[in-house]
Amino acid sequence: MTQRIAIIGSGPSGCFLAQALRRDWPQAEIDIIERLPVPYGLLRHGVAADHQGTKAVSRQFDRLFEREGVRFWGDVGIGRDVTLEALRGLYDAVFLALGLSGDRRLGISGDDLPGVHGSGWVTRWLNSHPDEAGRVPALGARVVVIGNGNVALDLARMLSKDEAELAGSDLDPDHAAVLSAVREVTVAGRGAPEAARFDVAMIKEFGRLAGTRISVPPADGPAPEDAPSAARLAALRALDGAGGGDRRLGFRFNLVPEAVLGTERVEAVRFRDRRSGAVEEIPADTVLTAIGFEPGPAEALHRAACGLPPGVALPPELSPGLYAAGWFRRGPRGTIPEARAEARLVADAARAALATATGAKPGREGLAALLRERGVEPVGFADWLRIRAAEEAAASAGRVRRKGATRDALLALCRELAEA
């Protein structure tokens, strides 16, 4: 008996889930279906372009496709090329590992002004996501980043690096040119510095920015008693006065955003100090929000199609044979390593159902026939390897790759190389 399994989404959650299911079911037919021509989701398009060590996790996922019999079906969109209902008819179990692509809004006056962008959109643009091709933000000289977590740090760091400091990244040189216009970055959070959700290691990265002068306000409360908060505060305080040059980066705390100000586009953000009640306006040409994620249009559509309520955590099993995983299931919480543990939980939830699968469903043969009938030519893993090699060969000086920026460009790469 062969269990036939489909996973929709090739990001960390989908790939960790494939690993867990492969360990449980060595003979299972496991297919990962991805709407983009390229795999790895958040690793490719959501991790900061200068954090190549984190992106390298994708190499362990390569083994799924190269050695463990998992098949990659790229450029196959659910709803565009095949329906979820059709997939459920082809496979014993279907897992939704779609992630979350929507940015949570500030919910204050002016948060829809031109020049207000969510961190998810900006990060995808910085990572040359095909969905964002052709959209270039006009950042201006002054950027306010609103958020008290690692995503806010990622944005602030990328905005503060010069060309030499971007060496070893995969940031497109054209995007780097847009960032070079920024001269002043303010990171504003509503919490106290010791309560910020910053990793100490990420705070310390700012100490290596030679061309940016950093300011951190003095601590004005009692010293934190717990070791993690004390270490976080010490790391922040050590940054005050670091760096040099004409670019500036300031950390601000205890500031609650009340309104984004401007007429035709952003001009400033009005904050209220949550301790004193004092009001302050910080000038800004652009506001970047790093306050969390929510279902984007595609994920919301899938939730609605499955009869699922918006904005709430889901159980692993949605209905017989249909499961949810990753951020799509539990919301935007957890790191990439935590996604591995969550994948184990979801795989366990499907154990009983997969144990009783009859093997009668057509699985990948049925999917291949359906796509042929509809004239859809999926991108396989060998095609992806050709794309990856071409991107690495096209890298400019100081970069590790130059990504294909549009779906058509990516498809052209793999088709041309396949015919060569």
Short mmCIF file of C-alpha atoms in Angstrom, two decimals:
data_model
loop_
_atom_site.label_atom_id
_atom_site.label_comp_id
_atom_site.label_asym_id
_atom_site.label_seq_id
_atom_site.Cartn_x
_atom_site.Cartn_y
_atom_site.Cartn_z
CA MET A 1 0.00 0.00 0.00
CA THR A 2 1.31 3.45 -0.96
CA GLN A 3 0.05 6.57 0.77
CA ARG A 4 -0.35 9.48 -1.62
CA ILE A 5 0.32 12.86 -0.04
CA ALA A 6 0.23 16.41 -1.41
CA ILE A 7 1.71 19.41 0.40
CA ILE A 8 0.73 22.84 -0.90
CA GLY A 9 3.59 25.23 -0.23
CA SER A 10 7.35 24.64 -0.44
CA GLY A 11 8.52 26.93 2.35
CA PRO A 12 10.14 25.71 5.59
CA SER A 13 6.84 24.42 7.01
CA GLY A 14 6.04 22.44 3.89
CA CYS A 15 9.54 20.99 3.60
CA PHE A 16 9.85 20.12 7.30
CA LEU A 17 6.46 18.45 7.01
CA ALA A 18 7.69 16.40 4.04
CA GLN A 19 10.70 15.32 6.13
CA ALA A 20 8.47 14.22 9.01
CA LEU A 21 6.05 12.36 6.73
CA ARG A 22 8.89 10.65 4.89
CA ARG A 23 10.26 9.31 8.18
CA ASP A 24 6.83 7.93 9.06
CA TRP A 25 5.99 6.58 5.61
CA PRO A 26 9.17 5.57 3.70
CA GLN A 27 7.16 4.25 0.75
CA ALA A 28 4.72 7.14 0.50
CA GLU A 29 4.36 9.21 -2.63
CA ILE A 30 4.92 12.80 -1.44
CA ASP A 31 4.41 15.74 -3.78
CA ILE A 32 5.09 19.39 -2.93
CA ILE A 33 3.07 21.82 -5.03
CA GLU A 34 4.23 25.43 -5.35
CA ARG A 35 2.59 28.26 -7.30
CA LEU A 36 5.97 29.92 -8.03
CA PRO A 37 8.55 28.38 -10.37
CA VAL A 38 11.04 28.24 -7.47
CA PRO A 39 10.93 26.47 -4.09
CA TYR A 40 11.58 27.35 -0.45
CA GLY A 41 9.15 30.19 0.13
CA LEU A 42 10.17 32.19 3.20
CA LEU A 43 13.81 31.08 2.93
CA ARG A 44 14.16 32.56 -0.54
CA HIS A 45 11.83 35.54 -0.26
CA GLY A 46 11.34 36.28 3.45
CA VAL A 47 14.75 35.96 5.11
CA ALA A 48 16.86 39.12 4.92
CA ALA A 49 19.09 39.22 1.84
CA ASP A 50 22.22 39.59 3.99
CA HIS A 51 21.46 36.53 6.15
CA GLN A 52 22.76 33.90 3.77
CA GLY A 53 23.54 31.49 6.61
CA THR A 54 19.83 31.23 7.37
CA LYS A 55 18.95 30.83 3.71
CA ALA A 56 21.43 27.94 3.50
CA VAL A 57 18.91 25.77 5.38
CA SER A 58 17.43 25.18 1.93
CA ARG A 59 20.35 22.87 1.11
CA GLN A 60 19.06 20.31 3.61
CA PHE A 61 15.70 20.48 1.85
CA ASP A 62 17.41 19.71 -1.46
CA ARG A 63 17.88 16.15 -0.18
CA LEU A 64 14.11 15.66 -0.10
CA PHE A 65 13.98 16.02 -3.86
CA GLU A 66 17.38 14.59 -4.77
CA ARG A 67 17.48 11.50 -2.53
CA GLU A 68 14.19 10.93 -0.74
CA GLY A 69 11.75 10.70 -3.61
CA VAL A 70 9.74 13.83 -2.88
CA ARG A 71 8.64 15.51 -6.10
CA PHE A 72 8.54 19.27 -6.67
CA TRP A 73 5.71 20.63 -8.79
CA GLY A 74 6.59 24.27 -9.39
CA ASP A 75 4.53 26.90 -11.17
CA VAL A 76 1.31 25.06 -10.31
CA GLY A 77 -1.24 27.38 -8.75
CA ILE A 78 -4.11 26.10 -6.65
CA GLY A 79 -7.20 27.69 -8.13
CA ARG A 80 -5.25 28.76 -11.22
CA ASP A 81 -4.19 25.36 -12.57
CA VAL A 82 -5.87 22.84 -10.29
CA THR A 83 -8.57 23.14 -7.65
CA LEU A 84 -8.19 22.09 -4.04
CA GLU A 85 -11.21 19.83 -4.52
CA ALA A 86 -9.48 18.07 -7.42
CA LEU A 87 -6.33 17.54 -5.35
CA ARG A 88 -8.34 16.02 -2.53
CA GLY A 89 -9.74 13.56 -5.04
CA LEU A 90 -6.22 12.62 -6.18
CA TYR A 91 -4.46 12.24 -2.80
CA ASP A 92 -5.10 10.47 0.49
CA ALA A 93 -4.01 13.57 2.41
CA VAL A 94 -3.59 17.21 1.40
CA PHE A 95 -1.65 19.61 3.64
CA LEU A 96 -2.00 23.39 3.38
CA ALA A 97 1.35 25.01 4.21
CA LEU A 98 0.70 28.33 2.51
CA GLY A 99 2.22 30.76 4.99
CA LEU A 100 0.91 34.30 5.49
CA SER A 101 1.61 37.07 3.01
CA GLY A 102 -0.49 39.93 4.38
CA ASP A 103 0.90 42.73 6.56
CA ARG A 104 -1.06 43.74 9.64
CA ARG A 105 -2.06 47.38 9.42
CA LEU A 106 -1.43 49.96 12.12
CA GLY A 107 -5.13 50.73 12.44
CA ILE A 108 -4.57 54.46 12.89
CA SER A 109 -5.39 57.55 10.85
CA GLY A 110 -3.22 57.83 7.75
CA ASP A 111 -2.01 54.24 7.69
CA ASP A 112 -3.16 53.97 4.07
CA LEU A 113 -1.18 56.98 2.83
CA PRO A 114 1.30 56.44 -0.02
CA GLY A 115 4.66 55.74 1.56
CA VAL A 116 3.33 53.37 4.24
CA HIS A 117 4.53 49.83 3.53
CA GLY A 118 4.35 46.57 5.45
CA SER A 119 7.51 44.66 6.29
CA GLY A 120 6.36 41.58 4.39
CA TRP A 121 5.94 43.48 1.15
CA VAL A 122 9.26 45.31 1.55
CA THR A 123 11.12 42.10 2.38
CA ARG A 124 9.64 40.34 -0.63
CA TRP A 125 10.65 43.27 -2.83
CA LEU A 126 14.18 43.24 -1.41
CA ASN A 127 14.31 39.50 -2.16
CA SER A 128 13.11 39.90 -5.78
CA HIS A 129 9.81 38.08 -5.27
CA PRO A 130 8.06 37.73 -8.65
CA ASP A 131 4.80 39.07 -7.19
CA GLU A 132 6.51 42.40 -6.48
CA ALA A 133 8.25 42.85 -9.84
CA GLY A 134 7.87 46.36 -11.17
CA ARG A 135 6.91 47.89 -7.83
CA VAL A 136 9.71 50.15 -6.61
CA PRO A 137 9.17 52.08 -3.36
CA ALA A 138 10.19 55.73 -3.25
CA LEU A 139 11.84 55.58 0.16
CA GLY A 140 13.22 59.10 0.39
CA ALA A 141 15.86 60.11 2.92
CA ARG A 142 13.99 59.53 6.21
CA VAL A 143 12.42 56.20 7.14
CA VAL A 144 10.52 55.33 10.31
CA VAL A 145 10.31 51.61 11.12
CA ILE A 146 7.52 50.79 13.57
CA GLY A 147 8.03 47.55 15.47
CA ASN A 148 9.85 45.97 18.39
CA GLY A 149 10.93 42.63 16.94
CA ASN A 150 13.57 41.03 14.74
CA VAL A 151 11.75 41.93 11.52
CA ALA A 152 12.12 45.61 12.43
CA LEU A 153 15.85 44.99 12.99
CA ASP A 154 16.17 43.30 9.60
CA LEU A 155 14.64 46.30 7.86
CA ALA A 156 16.72 48.83 9.80
CA ARG A 157 19.93 46.90 9.12
CA MET A 158 19.30 46.61 5.38
CA LEU A 159 18.44 50.32 5.19
CA SER A 160 21.65 51.24 7.02
CA LYS A 161 24.22 49.23 5.06
CA ASP A 162 26.44 50.67 2.37
CA GLU A 163 27.48 48.79 -0.75
CA ALA A 164 30.59 47.27 0.84
CA GLU A 165 28.56 46.00 3.79
CA LEU A 166 26.11 44.30 1.42
CA ALA A 167 28.89 42.07 0.05
CA GLY A 168 27.96 38.40 0.29
CA SER A 169 24.23 39.10 0.11
CA ASP A 170 21.86 38.40 -2.76
CA LEU A 171 20.32 41.89 -2.81
CA ASP A 172 19.79 43.00 -6.39
CA PRO A 173 22.09 45.96 -7.19
CA ASP A 174 19.11 47.92 -8.51
CA HIS A 175 17.39 47.52 -5.15
CA ALA A 176 20.57 48.51 -3.34
CA ALA A 177 20.56 51.75 -5.34
CA VAL A 178 17.07 52.52 -4.00
CA LEU A 179 18.22 51.90 -0.42
CA SER A 180 21.24 54.17 -0.86
CA ALA A 181 18.97 57.24 -0.80
CA VAL A 182 18.09 56.62 2.86
CA ARG A 183 20.08 58.78 5.27
CA GLU A 184 18.13 58.51 8.53
CA VAL A 185 16.31 55.55 10.06
CA THR A 186 14.27 55.60 13.26
CA VAL A 187 13.14 52.32 14.84
CA ALA A 188 10.18 53.08 17.10
CA GLY A 189 8.56 50.57 19.44
CA ARG A 190 5.78 50.93 21.99
CA GLY A 191 7.54 48.82 24.61
CA ALA A 192 10.52 49.45 26.87
CA PRO A 193 13.96 48.49 25.49
CA GLU A 194 14.35 45.53 27.82
CA ALA A 195 10.96 44.22 26.64
CA ALA A 196 11.79 44.41 22.94
CA ARG A 197 11.61 41.09 21.10
CA PHE A 198 15.10 41.52 19.66
CA ASP A 199 17.61 38.68 19.56
CA VAL A 200 20.87 39.80 21.17
CA ALA A 201 22.90 38.44 18.24
CA MET A 202 20.90 40.59 15.83
CA ILE A 203 21.38 43.68 17.99
CA LYS A 204 25.14 43.13 17.95
CA GLU A 205 25.19 43.06 14.13
CA PHE A 206 24.58 46.81 14.15
CA GLY A 207 27.92 47.35 15.84
CA ARG A 208 29.60 46.41 12.56
CA LEU A 209 27.99 49.22 10.55
CA ALA A 210 30.90 51.57 9.96
CA GLY A 211 29.01 54.17 7.93
CA THR A 212 26.04 54.68 10.25
CA ARG A 213 26.04 56.59 13.53
CA ILE A 214 23.74 54.91 16.06
CA SER A 215 21.88 56.46 18.97
CA VAL A 216 20.09 54.64 21.79
CA PRO A 217 18.31 56.55 24.58
CA PRO A 218 19.63 56.09 28.13
CA ALA A 219 17.90 53.55 30.34
CA ASP A 220 15.48 55.33 32.66
CA GLY A 221 13.95 52.48 34.61
CA PRO A 222 15.10 49.86 37.09
CA ALA A 223 17.57 47.30 35.81
CA PRO A 224 15.78 44.17 34.57
CA GLU A 225 16.08 41.19 36.87
CA ASP A 226 15.88 38.41 34.30
CA ALA A 227 19.04 37.56 32.38
CA PRO A 228 17.60 37.71 28.81
CA SER A 229 16.18 41.21 29.32
CA ALA A 230 19.40 42.40 30.95
CA ALA A 231 21.47 41.03 28.05
CA ARG A 232 19.16 42.68 25.52
CA LEU A 233 19.37 46.03 27.27
CA ALA A 234 23.16 45.81 27.59
CA ALA A 235 23.53 45.00 23.89
CA LEU A 236 21.36 47.98 22.94
CA ARG A 237 23.19 50.36 25.27
CA ALA A 238 26.53 49.24 23.81
CA LEU A 239 25.41 50.53 20.41
CA ASP A 240 24.93 54.13 21.53
CA GLY A 241 27.47 56.29 19.72
CA ALA A 242 28.74 53.43 17.57
CA GLY A 243 29.61 53.89 13.92
CA GLY A 244 30.25 57.04 11.96
CA GLY A 245 29.60 58.63 8.61
CA ASP A 246 26.61 60.71 7.56
CA ARG A 247 23.91 58.06 7.88
CA ARG A 248 22.00 57.93 11.17
CA LEU A 249 20.06 55.20 12.96
CA GLY A 250 18.10 55.89 16.12
CA PHE A 251 16.28 53.48 18.42
CA ARG A 252 13.25 54.87 20.26
CA PHE A 253 11.07 53.13 22.83
CA ASN A 254 7.80 53.58 24.72
CA LEU A 255 6.26 55.34 21.71
CA VAL A 256 2.68 54.49 20.71
CA PRO A 257 1.82 55.51 17.12
CA GLU A 258 -1.31 57.66 16.96
CA ALA A 259 -1.42 58.88 13.35
CA VAL A 260 0.52 58.91 10.12
CA LEU A 261 0.55 62.51 8.93
CA GLY A 262 0.59 63.82 5.38
CA THR A 263 -1.58 65.00 2.52
CA GLU A 264 -0.58 63.28 -0.71
CA ARG A 265 1.94 60.96 0.97
CA VAL A 266 3.69 60.38 4.30
CA GLU A 267 5.25 63.41 5.96
CA ALA A 268 5.55 62.38 9.63
CA VAL A 269 4.30 60.01 12.33
CA ARG A 270 2.69 61.28 15.50
CA PHE A 271 3.58 59.25 18.60
CA ARG A 272 2.51 59.46 22.23
CA ASP A 273 4.94 58.49 24.98
CA ARG A 274 3.12 55.78 26.88
CA ARG A 275 4.69 56.85 30.19
CA SER A 276 4.50 60.64 30.16
CA GLY A 277 1.73 61.15 27.63
CA ALA A 278 3.91 63.61 25.71
CA VAL A 279 3.19 63.87 21.97
CA GLU A 280 6.00 63.87 19.40
CA GLU A 281 6.03 64.05 15.62
CA ILE A 282 8.89 62.30 13.83
CA PRO A 283 9.41 63.42 10.21
CA ALA A 284 9.33 60.61 7.66
CA ASP A 285 9.34 60.13 3.91
CA THR A 286 8.44 56.46 4.36
CA VAL A 287 6.91 54.40 7.16
CA LEU A 288 7.63 50.67 7.35
CA THR A 289 5.43 48.64 9.68
CA ALA A 290 6.80 45.49 11.31
CA ILE A 291 3.91 44.63 13.61
CA GLY A 292 2.91 41.20 12.37
CA PHE A 293 1.34 39.30 9.50
CA GLU A 294 -2.11 38.11 8.53
CA PRO A 295 -3.64 36.12 5.67
CA GLY A 296 -3.11 37.77 2.31
CA PRO A 297 -5.67 37.47 -0.50
CA ALA A 298 -4.59 33.96 -1.54
CA GLU A 299 -4.56 32.55 2.01
CA ALA A 300 -7.87 34.26 2.84
CA LEU A 301 -9.40 32.70 -0.27
CA HIS A 302 -8.26 29.22 0.77
CA ARG A 303 -9.62 29.75 4.28
CA ALA A 304 -12.97 30.82 2.87
CA ALA A 305 -13.05 27.88 0.44
CA CYS A 306 -12.49 25.50 3.34
CA GLY A 307 -15.11 27.23 5.48
CA LEU A 308 -12.46 28.37 7.97
CA PRO A 309 -12.84 31.48 10.13
CA PRO A 310 -10.40 34.33 9.42
CA GLY A 311 -7.67 35.29 11.83
CA VAL A 312 -7.79 32.35 14.25
CA ALA A 313 -5.43 29.45 14.88
CA LEU A 314 -6.55 26.20 13.30
CA PRO A 315 -6.32 22.58 14.42
CA PRO A 316 -3.93 20.39 12.40
CA GLU A 317 -6.84 18.41 10.92
CA LEU A 318 -9.40 20.59 9.18
CA SER A 319 -11.55 17.77 7.83
CA PRO A 320 -10.90 14.14 6.86
CA GLY A 321 -7.86 14.12 4.58
CA LEU A 322 -7.25 17.88 4.80
CA TYR A 323 -4.64 19.38 7.14
CA ALA A 324 -3.06 22.75 7.90
CA ALA A 325 0.53 23.54 8.84
CA GLY A 326 2.88 26.42 9.57
CA TRP A 327 1.84 30.04 9.79
CA PHE A 328 -1.31 29.28 7.79
CA ARG A 329 -2.40 27.11 10.70
CA ARG A 330 -1.07 28.79 13.83
CA GLY A 331 -0.48 32.40 12.83
CA PRO A 332 2.80 34.33 12.48
CA ARG A 333 4.64 32.87 15.42
CA GLY A 334 7.80 30.85 15.66
CA THR A 335 11.21 30.66 14.06
CA ILE A 336 12.39 28.35 11.30
CA PRO A 337 13.68 25.77 13.84
CA GLU A 338 10.29 25.86 15.57
CA ALA A 339 8.67 25.02 12.25
CA ARG A 340 10.37 21.61 12.44
CA ALA A 341 8.66 20.77 15.75
CA GLU A 342 5.32 22.00 14.45
CA ALA A 343 5.68 19.80 11.37
CA ARG A 344 6.04 16.79 13.65
CA LEU A 345 2.80 17.69 15.40
CA VAL A 346 0.90 17.98 12.11
CA ALA A 347 2.37 14.74 10.76
CA ASP A 348 1.26 12.96 13.92
CA ALA A 349 -2.28 14.29 13.45
CA ALA A 350 -2.44 12.56 10.07
CA ARG A 351 -0.97 9.26 11.24
CA ALA A 352 -4.21 7.36 11.82
CA ALA A 353 -5.79 8.44 8.55
CA LEU A 354 -2.70 7.61 6.50
CA ALA A 355 -2.40 4.22 8.18
CA THR A 356 -5.79 3.25 6.76
CA ALA A 357 -5.23 4.65 3.25
CA THR A 358 -6.11 2.07 0.61
CA GLY A 359 -3.69 3.24 -2.07
CA ALA A 360 -6.53 3.49 -4.56
CA LYS A 361 -6.16 7.19 -5.32
CA PRO A 362 -4.11 8.13 -8.40
CA GLY A 363 -1.77 10.63 -6.70
CA ARG A 364 0.99 12.11 -8.86
CA GLU A 365 0.02 10.15 -11.96
CA GLY A 366 -3.43 11.67 -11.72
CA LEU A 367 -2.00 15.14 -11.17
CA ALA A 368 0.33 14.80 -14.15
CA ALA A 369 -2.58 13.72 -16.36
CA LEU A 370 -4.78 16.57 -15.16
CA LEU A 371 -2.07 19.17 -15.81
CA ARG A 372 -1.34 17.75 -19.28
CA GLU A 373 -5.02 17.97 -20.10
CA ARG A 374 -5.00 21.64 -19.09
CA GLY A 375 -1.78 22.47 -20.92
CA VAL A 376 0.14 23.20 -17.73
CA GLU A 377 3.86 22.41 -17.80
CA PRO A 378 5.14 22.22 -14.21
CA VAL A 379 8.66 23.16 -13.16
CA GLY A 380 10.51 20.17 -11.75
CA PHE A 381 13.39 20.10 -9.30
CA ALA A 382 15.94 19.63 -12.10
CA ASP A 383 14.53 22.80 -13.67
CA TRP A 384 14.99 24.59 -10.35
CA LEU A 385 18.63 23.49 -10.18
CA ARG A 386 19.17 25.02 -13.62
CA ILE A 387 17.56 28.27 -12.46
CA ARG A 388 19.74 28.32 -9.35
CA ALA A 389 22.92 27.73 -11.32
CA ALA A 390 22.02 30.48 -13.79
CA GLU A 391 21.28 32.94 -10.97
CA GLU A 392 24.62 32.20 -9.32
CA ALA A 393 26.45 32.57 -12.63
CA ALA A 394 24.77 35.95 -13.17
CA ALA A 395 25.86 37.34 -9.78
CA SER A 396 27.48 40.76 -9.89
CA ALA A 397 30.56 41.64 -7.85
CA GLY A 398 29.93 41.24 -4.14
CA ARG A 399 26.77 39.16 -4.59
CA VAL A 400 26.13 35.42 -4.39
CA ARG A 401 23.38 35.39 -7.03
CA ARG A 402 21.12 37.59 -9.12
CA LYS A 403 17.60 36.28 -8.89
CA GLY A 404 15.19 36.07 -11.76
CA ALA A 405 12.77 38.84 -10.84
CA THR A 406 9.63 37.77 -12.70
CA ARG A 407 7.78 34.53 -13.25
CA ASP A 408 8.41 34.78 -17.00
CA ALA A 409 12.14 35.36 -16.44
CA LEU A 410 12.39 32.33 -14.16
CA LEU A 411 10.49 30.13 -16.61
CA ALA A 412 12.66 31.34 -19.47
CA LEU A 413 15.80 30.44 -17.53
CA CYS A 414 14.81 26.84 -16.94
CA ARG A 415 13.34 26.30 -20.42
CA GLU A 416 16.33 27.79 -22.25
CA LEU A 417 18.82 25.84 -20.18
CA ALA A 418 16.83 22.62 -20.60
CA GLU A 419 17.03 23.02 -24.38
CA ALA A 420 20.73 23.95 -24.41
#
